[in-house]
Short mmCIF file of C-alpha atoms in Angstrom, two decimals:
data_model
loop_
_atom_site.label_atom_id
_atom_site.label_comp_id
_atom_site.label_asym_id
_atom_site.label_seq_id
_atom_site.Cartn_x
_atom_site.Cartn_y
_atom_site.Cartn_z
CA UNK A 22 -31.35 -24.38 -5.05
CA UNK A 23 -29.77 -21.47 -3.77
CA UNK A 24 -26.22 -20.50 -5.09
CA UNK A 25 -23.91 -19.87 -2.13
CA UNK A 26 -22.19 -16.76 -1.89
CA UNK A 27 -18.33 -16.54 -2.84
CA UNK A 28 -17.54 -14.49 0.71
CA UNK A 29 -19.54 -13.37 3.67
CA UNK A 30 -17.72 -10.94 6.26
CA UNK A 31 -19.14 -10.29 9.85
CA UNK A 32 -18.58 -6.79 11.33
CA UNK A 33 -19.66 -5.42 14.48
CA UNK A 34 -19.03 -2.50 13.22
CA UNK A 35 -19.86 -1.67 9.03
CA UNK A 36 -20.21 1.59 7.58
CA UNK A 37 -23.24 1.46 5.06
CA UNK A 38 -24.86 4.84 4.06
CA UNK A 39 -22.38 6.95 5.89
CA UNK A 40 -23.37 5.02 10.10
CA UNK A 41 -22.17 1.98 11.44
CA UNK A 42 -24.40 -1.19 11.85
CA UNK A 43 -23.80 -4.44 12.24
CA UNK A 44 -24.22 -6.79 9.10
CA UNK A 45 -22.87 -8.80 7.22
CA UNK A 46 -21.70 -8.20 3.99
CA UNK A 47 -22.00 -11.29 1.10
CA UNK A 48 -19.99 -11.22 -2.35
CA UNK A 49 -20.77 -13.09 -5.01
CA UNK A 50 -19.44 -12.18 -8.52
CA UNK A 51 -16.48 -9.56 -7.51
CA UNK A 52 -19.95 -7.45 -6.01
CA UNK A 53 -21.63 -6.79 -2.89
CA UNK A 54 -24.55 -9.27 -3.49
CA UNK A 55 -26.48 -8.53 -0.21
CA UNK A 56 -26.20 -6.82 3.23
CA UNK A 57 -27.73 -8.70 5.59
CA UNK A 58 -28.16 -8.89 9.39
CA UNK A 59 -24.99 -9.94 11.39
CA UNK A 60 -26.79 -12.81 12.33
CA UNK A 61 -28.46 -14.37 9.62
CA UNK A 62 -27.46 -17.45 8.32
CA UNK A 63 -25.50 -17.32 4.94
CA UNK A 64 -23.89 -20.02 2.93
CA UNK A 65 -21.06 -18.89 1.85
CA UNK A 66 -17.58 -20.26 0.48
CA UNK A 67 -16.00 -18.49 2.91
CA UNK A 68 -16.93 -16.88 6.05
CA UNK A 69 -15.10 -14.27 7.82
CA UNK A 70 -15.60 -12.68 11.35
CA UNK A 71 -13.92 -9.95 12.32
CA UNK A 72 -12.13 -9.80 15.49
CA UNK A 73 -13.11 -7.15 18.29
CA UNK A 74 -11.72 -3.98 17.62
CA UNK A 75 -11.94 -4.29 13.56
CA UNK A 76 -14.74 -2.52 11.59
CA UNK A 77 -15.66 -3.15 7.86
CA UNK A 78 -15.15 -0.23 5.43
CA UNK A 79 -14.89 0.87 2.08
CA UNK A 80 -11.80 0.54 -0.19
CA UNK A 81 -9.88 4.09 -0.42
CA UNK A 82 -9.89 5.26 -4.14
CA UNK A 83 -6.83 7.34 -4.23
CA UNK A 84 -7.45 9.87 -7.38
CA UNK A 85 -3.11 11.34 -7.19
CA UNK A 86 -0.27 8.63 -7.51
CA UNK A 87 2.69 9.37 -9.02
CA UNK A 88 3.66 5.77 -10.38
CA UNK A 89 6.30 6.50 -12.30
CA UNK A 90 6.93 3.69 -15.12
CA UNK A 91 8.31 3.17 -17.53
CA UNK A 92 11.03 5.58 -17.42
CA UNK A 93 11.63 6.42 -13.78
CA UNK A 94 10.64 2.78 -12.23
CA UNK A 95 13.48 3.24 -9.81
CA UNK A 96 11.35 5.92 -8.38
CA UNK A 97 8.07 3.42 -8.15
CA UNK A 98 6.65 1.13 -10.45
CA UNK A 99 3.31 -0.69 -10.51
CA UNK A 100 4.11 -3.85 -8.83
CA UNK A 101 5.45 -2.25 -5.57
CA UNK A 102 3.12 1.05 -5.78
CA UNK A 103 -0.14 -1.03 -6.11
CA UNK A 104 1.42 -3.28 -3.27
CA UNK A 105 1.70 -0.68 -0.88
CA UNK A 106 -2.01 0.61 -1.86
CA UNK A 107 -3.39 -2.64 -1.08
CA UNK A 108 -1.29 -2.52 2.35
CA UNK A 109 -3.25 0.63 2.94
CA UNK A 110 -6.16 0.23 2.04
CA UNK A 111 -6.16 1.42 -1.27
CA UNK A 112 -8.32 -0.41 -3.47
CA UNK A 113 -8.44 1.85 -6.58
CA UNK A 114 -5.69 4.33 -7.87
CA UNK A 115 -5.57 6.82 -10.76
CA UNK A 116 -2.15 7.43 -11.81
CA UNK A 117 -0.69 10.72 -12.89
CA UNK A 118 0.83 11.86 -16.38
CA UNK A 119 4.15 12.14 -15.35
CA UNK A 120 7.35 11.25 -14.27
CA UNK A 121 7.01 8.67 -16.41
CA UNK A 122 8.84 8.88 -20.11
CA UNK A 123 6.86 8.90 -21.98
CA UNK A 124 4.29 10.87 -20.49
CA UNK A 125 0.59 10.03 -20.47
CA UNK A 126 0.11 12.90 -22.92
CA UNK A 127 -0.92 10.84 -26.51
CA UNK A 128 -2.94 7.93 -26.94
CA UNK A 129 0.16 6.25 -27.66
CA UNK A 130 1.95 7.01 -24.21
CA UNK A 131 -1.12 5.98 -22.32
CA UNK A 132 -0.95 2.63 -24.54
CA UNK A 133 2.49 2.32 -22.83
CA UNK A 134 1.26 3.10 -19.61
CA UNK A 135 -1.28 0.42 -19.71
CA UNK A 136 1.02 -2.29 -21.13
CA UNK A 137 3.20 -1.52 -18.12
CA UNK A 138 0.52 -1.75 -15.47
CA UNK A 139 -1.75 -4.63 -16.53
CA UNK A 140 0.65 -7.75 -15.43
CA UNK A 141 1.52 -5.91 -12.44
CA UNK A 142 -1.55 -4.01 -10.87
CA UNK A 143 -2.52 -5.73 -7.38
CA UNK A 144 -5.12 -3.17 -6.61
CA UNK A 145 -7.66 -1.31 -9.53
CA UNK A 146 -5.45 1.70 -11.89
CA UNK A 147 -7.30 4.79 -13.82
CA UNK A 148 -4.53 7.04 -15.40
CA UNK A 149 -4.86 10.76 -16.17
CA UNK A 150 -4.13 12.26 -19.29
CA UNK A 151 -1.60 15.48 -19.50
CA UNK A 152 -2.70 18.99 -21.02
CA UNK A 153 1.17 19.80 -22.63
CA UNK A 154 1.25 23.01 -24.97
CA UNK A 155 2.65 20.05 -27.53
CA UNK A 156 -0.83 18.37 -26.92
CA UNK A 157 -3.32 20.88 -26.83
CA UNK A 158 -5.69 20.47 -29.63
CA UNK A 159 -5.36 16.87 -29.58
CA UNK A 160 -6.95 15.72 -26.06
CA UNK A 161 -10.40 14.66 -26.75
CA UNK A 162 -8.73 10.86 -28.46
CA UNK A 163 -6.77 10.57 -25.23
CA UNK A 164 -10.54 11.68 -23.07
CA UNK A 165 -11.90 8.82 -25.61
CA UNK A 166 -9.00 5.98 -25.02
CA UNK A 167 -10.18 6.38 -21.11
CA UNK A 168 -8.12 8.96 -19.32
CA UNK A 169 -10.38 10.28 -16.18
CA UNK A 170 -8.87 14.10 -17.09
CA UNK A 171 -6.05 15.92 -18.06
CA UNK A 172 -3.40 17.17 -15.78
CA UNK A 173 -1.93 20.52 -16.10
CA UNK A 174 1.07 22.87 -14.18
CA UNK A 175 0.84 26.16 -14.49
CA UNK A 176 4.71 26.46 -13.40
CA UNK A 177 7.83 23.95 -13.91
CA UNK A 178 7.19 20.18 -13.21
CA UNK A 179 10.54 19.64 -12.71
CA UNK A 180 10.69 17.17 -15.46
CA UNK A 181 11.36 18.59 -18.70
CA UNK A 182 9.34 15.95 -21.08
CA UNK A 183 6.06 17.88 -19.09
CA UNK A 184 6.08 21.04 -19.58
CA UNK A 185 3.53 24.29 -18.07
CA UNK A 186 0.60 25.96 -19.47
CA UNK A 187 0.98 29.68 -19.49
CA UNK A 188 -1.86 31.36 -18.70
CA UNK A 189 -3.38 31.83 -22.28
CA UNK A 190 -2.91 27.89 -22.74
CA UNK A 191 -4.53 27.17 -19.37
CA UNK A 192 -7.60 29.17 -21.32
CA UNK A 193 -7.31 26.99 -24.37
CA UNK A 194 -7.32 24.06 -22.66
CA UNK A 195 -10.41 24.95 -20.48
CA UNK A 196 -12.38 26.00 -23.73
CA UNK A 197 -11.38 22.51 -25.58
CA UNK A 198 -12.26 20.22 -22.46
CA UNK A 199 -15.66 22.25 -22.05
CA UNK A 200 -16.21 21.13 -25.80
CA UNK A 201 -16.08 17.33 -24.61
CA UNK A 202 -17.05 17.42 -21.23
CA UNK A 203 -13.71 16.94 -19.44
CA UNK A 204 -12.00 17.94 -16.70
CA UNK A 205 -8.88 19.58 -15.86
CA UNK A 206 -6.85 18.98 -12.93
CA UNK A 207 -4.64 21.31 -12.32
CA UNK A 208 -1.00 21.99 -10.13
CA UNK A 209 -1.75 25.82 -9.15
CA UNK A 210 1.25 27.84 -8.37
CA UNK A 211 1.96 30.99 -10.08
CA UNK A 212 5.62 31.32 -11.78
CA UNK A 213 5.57 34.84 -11.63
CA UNK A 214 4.89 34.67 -7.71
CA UNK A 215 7.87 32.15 -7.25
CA UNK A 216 9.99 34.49 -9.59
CA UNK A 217 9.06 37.30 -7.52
CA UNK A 218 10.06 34.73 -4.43
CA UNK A 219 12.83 34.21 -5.87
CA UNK A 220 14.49 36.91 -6.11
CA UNK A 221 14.18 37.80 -2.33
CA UNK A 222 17.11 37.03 0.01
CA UNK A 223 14.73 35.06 2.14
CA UNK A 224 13.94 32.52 -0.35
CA UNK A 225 15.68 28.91 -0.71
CA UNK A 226 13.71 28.59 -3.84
CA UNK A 227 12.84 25.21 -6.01
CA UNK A 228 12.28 26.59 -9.28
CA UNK A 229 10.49 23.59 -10.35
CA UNK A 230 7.09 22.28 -8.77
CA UNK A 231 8.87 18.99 -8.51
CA UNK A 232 12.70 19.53 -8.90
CA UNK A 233 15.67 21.02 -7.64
CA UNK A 234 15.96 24.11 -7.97
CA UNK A 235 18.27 26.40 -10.98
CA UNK A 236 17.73 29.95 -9.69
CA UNK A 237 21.04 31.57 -9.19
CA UNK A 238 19.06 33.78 -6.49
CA UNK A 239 18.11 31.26 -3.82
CA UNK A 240 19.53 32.19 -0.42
CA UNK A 241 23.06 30.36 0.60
CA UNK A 242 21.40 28.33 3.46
CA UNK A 243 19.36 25.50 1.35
CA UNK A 244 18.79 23.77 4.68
CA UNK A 245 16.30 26.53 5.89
CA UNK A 246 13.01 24.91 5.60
CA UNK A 247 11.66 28.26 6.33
CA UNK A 248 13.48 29.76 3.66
CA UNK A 249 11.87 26.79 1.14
CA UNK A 250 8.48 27.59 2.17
CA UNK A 251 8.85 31.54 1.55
CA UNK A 252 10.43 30.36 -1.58
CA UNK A 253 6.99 28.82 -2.40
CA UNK A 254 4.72 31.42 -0.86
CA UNK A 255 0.75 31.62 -0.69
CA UNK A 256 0.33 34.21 -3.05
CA UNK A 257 1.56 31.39 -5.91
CA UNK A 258 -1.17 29.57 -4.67
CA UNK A 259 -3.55 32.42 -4.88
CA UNK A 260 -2.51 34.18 -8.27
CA UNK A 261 -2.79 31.08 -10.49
CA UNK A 262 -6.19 29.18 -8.62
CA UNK A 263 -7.77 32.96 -9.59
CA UNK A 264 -6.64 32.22 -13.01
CA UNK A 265 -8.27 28.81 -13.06
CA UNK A 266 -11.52 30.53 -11.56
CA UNK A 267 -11.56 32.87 -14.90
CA UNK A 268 -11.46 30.50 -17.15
CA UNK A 269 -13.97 28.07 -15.64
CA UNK A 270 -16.32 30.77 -15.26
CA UNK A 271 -15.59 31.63 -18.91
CA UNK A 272 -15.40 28.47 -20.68
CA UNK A 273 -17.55 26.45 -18.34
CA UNK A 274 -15.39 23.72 -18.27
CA UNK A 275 -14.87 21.71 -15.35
CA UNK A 276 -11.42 21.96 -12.86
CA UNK A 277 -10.28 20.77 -9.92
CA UNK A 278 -7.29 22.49 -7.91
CA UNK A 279 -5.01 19.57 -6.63
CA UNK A 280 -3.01 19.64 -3.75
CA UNK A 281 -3.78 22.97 -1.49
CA UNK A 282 -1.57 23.63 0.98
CA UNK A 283 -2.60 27.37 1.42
CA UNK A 284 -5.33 28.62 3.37
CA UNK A 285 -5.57 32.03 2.09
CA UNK A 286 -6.69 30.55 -1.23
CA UNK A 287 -10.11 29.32 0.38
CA UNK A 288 -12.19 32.74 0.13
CA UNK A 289 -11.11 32.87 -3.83
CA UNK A 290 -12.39 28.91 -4.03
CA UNK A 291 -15.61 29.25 -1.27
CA UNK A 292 -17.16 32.48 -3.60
CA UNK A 293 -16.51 30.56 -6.81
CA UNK A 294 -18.43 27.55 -5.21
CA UNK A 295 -21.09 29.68 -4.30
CA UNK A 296 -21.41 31.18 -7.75
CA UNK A 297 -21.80 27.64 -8.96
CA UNK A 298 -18.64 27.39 -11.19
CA UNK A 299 -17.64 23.53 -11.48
CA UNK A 300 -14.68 23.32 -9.27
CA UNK A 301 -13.47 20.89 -6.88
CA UNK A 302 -10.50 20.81 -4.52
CA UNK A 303 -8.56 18.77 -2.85
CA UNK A 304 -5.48 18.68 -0.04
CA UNK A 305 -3.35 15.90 1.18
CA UNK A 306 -2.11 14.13 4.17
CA UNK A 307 0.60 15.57 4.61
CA UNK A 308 -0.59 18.86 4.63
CA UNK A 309 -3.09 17.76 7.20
CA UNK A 310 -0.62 15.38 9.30
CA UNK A 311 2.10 17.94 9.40
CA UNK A 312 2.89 21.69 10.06
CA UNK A 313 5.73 23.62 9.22
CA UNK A 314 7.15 24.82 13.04
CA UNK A 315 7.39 20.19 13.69
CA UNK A 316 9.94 20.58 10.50
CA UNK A 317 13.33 20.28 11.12
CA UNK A 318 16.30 22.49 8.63
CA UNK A 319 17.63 19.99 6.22
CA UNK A 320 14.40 17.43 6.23
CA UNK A 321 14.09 17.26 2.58
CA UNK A 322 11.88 13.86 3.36
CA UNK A 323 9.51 16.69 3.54
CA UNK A 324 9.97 18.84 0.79
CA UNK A 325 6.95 19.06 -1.69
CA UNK A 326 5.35 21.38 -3.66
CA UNK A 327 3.48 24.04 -2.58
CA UNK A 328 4.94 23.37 0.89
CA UNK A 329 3.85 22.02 3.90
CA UNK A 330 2.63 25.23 5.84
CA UNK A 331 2.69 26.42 9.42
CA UNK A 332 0.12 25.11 12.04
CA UNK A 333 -2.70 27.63 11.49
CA UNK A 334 -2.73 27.23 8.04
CA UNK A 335 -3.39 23.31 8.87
CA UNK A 336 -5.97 24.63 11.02
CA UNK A 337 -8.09 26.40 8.49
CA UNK A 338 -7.56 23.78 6.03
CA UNK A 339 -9.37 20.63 8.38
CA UNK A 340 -12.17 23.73 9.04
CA UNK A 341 -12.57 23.67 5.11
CA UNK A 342 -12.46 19.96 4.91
CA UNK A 343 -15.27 19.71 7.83
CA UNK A 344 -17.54 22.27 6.29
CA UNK A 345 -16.96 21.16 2.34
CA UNK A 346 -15.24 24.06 0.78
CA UNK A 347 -12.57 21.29 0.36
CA UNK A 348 -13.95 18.44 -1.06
CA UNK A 349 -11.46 15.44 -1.13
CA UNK A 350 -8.16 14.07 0.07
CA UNK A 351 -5.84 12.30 -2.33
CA UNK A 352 -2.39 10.94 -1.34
CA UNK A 353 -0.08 13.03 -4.08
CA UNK A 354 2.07 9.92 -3.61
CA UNK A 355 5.15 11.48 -5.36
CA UNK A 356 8.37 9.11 -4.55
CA UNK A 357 12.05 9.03 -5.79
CA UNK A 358 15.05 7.18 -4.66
CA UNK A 359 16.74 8.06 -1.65
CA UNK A 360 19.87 9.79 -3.64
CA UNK A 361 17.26 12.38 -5.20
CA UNK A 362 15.14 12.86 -2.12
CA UNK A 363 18.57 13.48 0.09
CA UNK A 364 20.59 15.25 -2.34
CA UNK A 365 22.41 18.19 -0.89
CA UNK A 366 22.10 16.81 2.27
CA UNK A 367 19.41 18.20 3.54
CA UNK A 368 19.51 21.38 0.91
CA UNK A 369 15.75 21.70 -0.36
CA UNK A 370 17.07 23.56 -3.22
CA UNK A 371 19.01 20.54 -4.36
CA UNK A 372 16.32 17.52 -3.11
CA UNK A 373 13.75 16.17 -5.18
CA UNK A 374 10.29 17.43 -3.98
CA UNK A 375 7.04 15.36 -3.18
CA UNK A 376 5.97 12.91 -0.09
CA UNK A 377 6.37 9.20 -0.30
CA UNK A 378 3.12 7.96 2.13
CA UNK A 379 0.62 6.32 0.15
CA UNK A 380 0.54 3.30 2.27
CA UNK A 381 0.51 5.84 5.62
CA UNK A 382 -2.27 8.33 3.62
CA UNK A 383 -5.39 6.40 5.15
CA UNK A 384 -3.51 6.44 8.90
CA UNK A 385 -2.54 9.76 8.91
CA UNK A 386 -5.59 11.55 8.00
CA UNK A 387 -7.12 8.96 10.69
CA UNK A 388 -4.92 10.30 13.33
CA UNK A 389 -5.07 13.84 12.94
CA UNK A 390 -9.04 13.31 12.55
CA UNK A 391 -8.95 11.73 15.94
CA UNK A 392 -6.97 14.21 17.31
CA UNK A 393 -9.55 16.69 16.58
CA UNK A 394 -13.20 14.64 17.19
CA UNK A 395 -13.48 13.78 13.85
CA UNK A 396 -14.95 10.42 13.16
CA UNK A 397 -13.69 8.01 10.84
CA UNK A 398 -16.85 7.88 8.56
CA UNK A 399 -15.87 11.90 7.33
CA UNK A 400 -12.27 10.55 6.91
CA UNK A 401 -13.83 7.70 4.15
CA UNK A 402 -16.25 10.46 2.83
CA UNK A 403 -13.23 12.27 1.75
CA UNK A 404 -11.08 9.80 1.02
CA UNK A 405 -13.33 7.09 -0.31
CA UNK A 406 -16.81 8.37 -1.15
CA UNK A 407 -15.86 11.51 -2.23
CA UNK A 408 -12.83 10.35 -4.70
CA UNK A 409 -15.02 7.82 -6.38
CA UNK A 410 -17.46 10.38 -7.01
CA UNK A 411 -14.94 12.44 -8.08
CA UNK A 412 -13.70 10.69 -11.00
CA UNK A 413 -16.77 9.46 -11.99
CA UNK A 414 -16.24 5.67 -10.49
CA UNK A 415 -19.87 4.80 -9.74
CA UNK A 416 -18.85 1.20 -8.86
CA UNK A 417 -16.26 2.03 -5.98
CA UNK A 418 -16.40 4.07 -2.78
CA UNK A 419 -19.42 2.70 -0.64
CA UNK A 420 -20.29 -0.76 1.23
CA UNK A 421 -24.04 -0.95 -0.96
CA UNK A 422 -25.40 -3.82 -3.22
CA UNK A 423 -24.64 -3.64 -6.46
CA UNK A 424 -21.05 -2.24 -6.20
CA UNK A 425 -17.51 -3.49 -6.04
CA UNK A 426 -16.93 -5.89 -3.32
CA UNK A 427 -13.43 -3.88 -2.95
CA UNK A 428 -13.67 -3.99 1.37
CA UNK A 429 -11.27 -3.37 4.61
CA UNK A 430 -11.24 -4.69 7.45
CA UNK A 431 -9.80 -1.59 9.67
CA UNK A 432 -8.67 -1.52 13.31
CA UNK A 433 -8.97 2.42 13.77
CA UNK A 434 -7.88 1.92 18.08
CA UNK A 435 -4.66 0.02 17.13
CA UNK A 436 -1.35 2.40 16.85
CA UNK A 437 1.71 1.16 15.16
CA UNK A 438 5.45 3.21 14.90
CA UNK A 439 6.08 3.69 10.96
CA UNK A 440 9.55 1.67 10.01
CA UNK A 441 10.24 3.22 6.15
CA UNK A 442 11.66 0.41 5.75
CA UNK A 443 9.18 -2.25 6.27
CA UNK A 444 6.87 -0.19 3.73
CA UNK A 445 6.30 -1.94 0.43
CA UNK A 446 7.57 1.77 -1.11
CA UNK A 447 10.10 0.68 -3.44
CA UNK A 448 12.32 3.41 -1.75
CA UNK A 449 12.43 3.42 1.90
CA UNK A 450 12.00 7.07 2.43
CA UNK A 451 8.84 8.52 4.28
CA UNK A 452 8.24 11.88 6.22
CA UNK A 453 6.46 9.81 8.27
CA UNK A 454 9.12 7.03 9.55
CA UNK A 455 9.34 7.17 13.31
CA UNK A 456 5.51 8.58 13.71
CA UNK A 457 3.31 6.54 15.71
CA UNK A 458 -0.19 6.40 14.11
CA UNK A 459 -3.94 4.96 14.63
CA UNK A 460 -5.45 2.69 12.52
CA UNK A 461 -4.32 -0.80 11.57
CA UNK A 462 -5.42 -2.33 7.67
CA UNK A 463 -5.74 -5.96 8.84
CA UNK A 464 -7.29 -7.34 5.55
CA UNK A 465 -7.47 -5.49 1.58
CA UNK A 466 -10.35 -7.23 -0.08
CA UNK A 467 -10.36 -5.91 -4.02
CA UNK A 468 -13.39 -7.29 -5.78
CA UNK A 469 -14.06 -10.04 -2.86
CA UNK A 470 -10.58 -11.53 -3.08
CA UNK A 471 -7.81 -10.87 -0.43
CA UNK A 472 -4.99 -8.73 -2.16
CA UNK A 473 -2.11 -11.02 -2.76
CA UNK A 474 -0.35 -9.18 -6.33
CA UNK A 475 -2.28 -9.00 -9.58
CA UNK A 476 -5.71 -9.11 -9.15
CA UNK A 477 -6.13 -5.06 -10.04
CA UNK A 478 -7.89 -3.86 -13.52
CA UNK A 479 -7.54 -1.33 -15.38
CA UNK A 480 -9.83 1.40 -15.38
CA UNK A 481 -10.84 3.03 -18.57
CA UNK A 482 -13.96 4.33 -20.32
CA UNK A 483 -16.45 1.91 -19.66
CA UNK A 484 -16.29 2.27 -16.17
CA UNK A 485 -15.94 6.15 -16.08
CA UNK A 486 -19.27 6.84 -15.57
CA UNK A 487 -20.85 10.53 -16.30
CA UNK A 488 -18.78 13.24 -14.27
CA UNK A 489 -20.54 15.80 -12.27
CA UNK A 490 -21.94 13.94 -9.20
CA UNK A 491 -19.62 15.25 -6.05
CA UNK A 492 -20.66 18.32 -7.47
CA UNK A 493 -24.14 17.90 -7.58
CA UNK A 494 -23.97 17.47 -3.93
CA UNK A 495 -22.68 20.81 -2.64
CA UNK A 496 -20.91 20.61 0.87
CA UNK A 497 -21.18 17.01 0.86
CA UNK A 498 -18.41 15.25 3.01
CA UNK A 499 -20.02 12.05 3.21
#
């Protein structure tokens, strides 16, 4: 007697080893069971056909969320965060270190972390470990209790419980995570570049990656957003990704460089790729959605760090996306309440730093593909494929047999107007409110179940499988 499946979805339109087919796609179990002609008869539980205009694709693993609980769950928490994920199209997140108190830095704090997220997760949750000066030494139990990597700033966080390696401890930490086989993921800007920055009369400086800024030197007009972003200038980029080059190429440890905004970094990064140093890289949406000359003065919705760069810096970053010197694109969903984000009205010395757009990530980079003749399957390379691979999540990133049954069903032709306040954000702040954008998530399947609020897991060690395979495919966007 055959066993019926649990789900069967009908597409037109599925991607399944990086082209579109028809098919249809049957669950049983939480996993894709089969992948079978559109036609073919299929008992199933439940049948769904998708409507004209709809294709089937992969869940988005999103490898940089900023949760934020306990400790700062007015900024985000878990229910909301993994809500808007779902809403997305985000089926798997990894959540960062910090701004939570306490940090993920001790097997204890992750403990915390987990007891927080597990009634609350609707989609799938990794968490990342921190690399701390307090915590050097002691990150392999933290690697072994199931962190995907350690995090580490090599200038202020803006949040004093997580403090920066200095370039000595960014070398110790390489050396210990090559003894175990980790990775480092690291926030590269330079402090002695942004001191130097600083202390021009140009600069609106943030001293801290995240924060407001302290320096008594910052220019008198906060509200220049040009000002901010010569406050934050390439060469911090440039200075401390070199560093991280060093000591991968002398401890042989693997790093990734999170969040480029700056083009002039991509020579340093291509060379070290083709010396075959473990690195990977990533950049965000916003970097790729925005430039700096659509930026109005005193937009702090805006304001992250490193900033969001002028248009031919955007330009050469989607040219290193296309042709794999950049190998991902994670969200860096980093959200406060409105009083931090506005503070100062509209002074980006005073405002809280880091875009709220998790739910918009999948859209946006959708868009501005379009815009240039990009099709959607790159976009899922680098934001589905490519993250899984990434962090090691063998189960998650592809429609293929054997593997998660986490699935959307995607209208890429249909625009909508962002509202912030219909988000599920917690706050309803977004740099993108007003944009219009392509691509509709009709339906968030996690696992063959509709998202409706706590169906996620948590991720740990026994689904971290062996790191190392986006890198064993060199250039590979797909």
């Amino acid at each position: 007697m055959t066993v019926p499946y649990d789900l069967v979805v009908r597409s037109r339109s599925v991607l399944v080893d990086g082209g579109w087919r028809e098919a249809a796609v049957a669950v049983r179990d939480g996993l894709i069971a089969a992948i079978a002609e559109y036609d073919e008869e299929l008992e199933a539980h439940e049948t769904v056909t998708l409507t004209e205009g709809q294709v089937l694709v992969p869940g988005v693993v999103d490898t940089h969320v900023h949760v934020n609980e306990p400790g700062r769950t007015e900024w985000e928490g878990f229910t909301t965060a993994t809500r808007a994920a779902a809403a997305g199209g985000v089926t798997t997140i990894v959540d960062m270190p910090l701004n939570s108190i306490p940090p993920t830095t001790t097997v204890e704090g992750l403990a915390v972390k987990r007891e927080a997220a597990a009634p609350q997760a609707s989609v799938d949750v990794g968490f990342w470990g921190g690399a701390i000066p307090s915590s050097l030494g002691a990150l392999e139990p933290l690697w072994n209790a199931g962190v995907f990597g350690f995090k580490a700033f090599l200038a202020p966080s803006g949040v004093d419980e997580f403090p920066h390696l200095s370039t000595p401890e960014l070398r110790r930490a390489l050396e210990e995570i090559a003894g175990f086989g980790g990775l480092l993921i690291v926030h590269a800007e330079d402090p002695d570049a942004l001191d130097a920055a600083a202390a021009t009369p140009t600069s609106s400086a943030a001293a801290g990656a995240s924060g407001p800024s302290s320096s008594p030197s910052a220019a008198p007009d906060g509200r220049d957003y040009d000002a901010f972003v010569a406050s934050r200038p390439d060469a911090a980029e440039q200075d401390a990704i070199a560093h991280v080059i060093d000591g991968v190429r002398a401890t042989g440890a693997r790093a990734h460089i999170l969040h480029l905004s700056s083009a002039r970094a991509l020579d340093a990064i291509r060379a070290a790729k083709a010396e075959g140093l473990p690195l990977t890289v990533e950049t965000c949406p916003h970097y790729l959605a925005f430039s700096a000359e659509q930026i109005p003065d005193g937009a702090t919705q805006f304001k992250c760090c490193p900033p969001i760069r002028d248009e031919a810096n955007r330009d050469l970053l989607w040219e290193a996306l296309v042709d794999g010197t950049i190998d991902l694109v994670a969200s860096d969903h980093s959200p406060s309440t409105a009083e931090l984000k506005f503070a100062g009205d509209g002074d980006f010395q005073e405002a809280w730093g880091g875009i709220s757009g998790m739910q918009l990530s999948f859209p946006a980079v959708w868009t501005a593909a379009r815009e240039r003749g990009i099709p959607l399957e790159r976009v899922l390379g680098w934001m589905s494929a490519n993250t899984a691979a990434f962090v090691g999540l063998a189960q998650k990133g592809a429609i293929e047999a054997g593997r998660d049954a986490d699935l959307v069903a995607f209208a890429p032709e249909e625009e909508f107007a962002v509202d912030a306040t219909a988000l599920a954000h917690k706050n309803p702040v977004s740099a993108y409110d007003g944009r219009t954008l392509h691509g509709v998530v009709a339906t968030t399947w996690l696992r063959g179940r509709i998202v409706h609020g706590g169906a996620g897991e948590l991720l740990d060690e026994g689904t971290r499988a062996p790191l190392g395979e986006l890198l064993s495919r060199p250039g590979s966007t797909d």
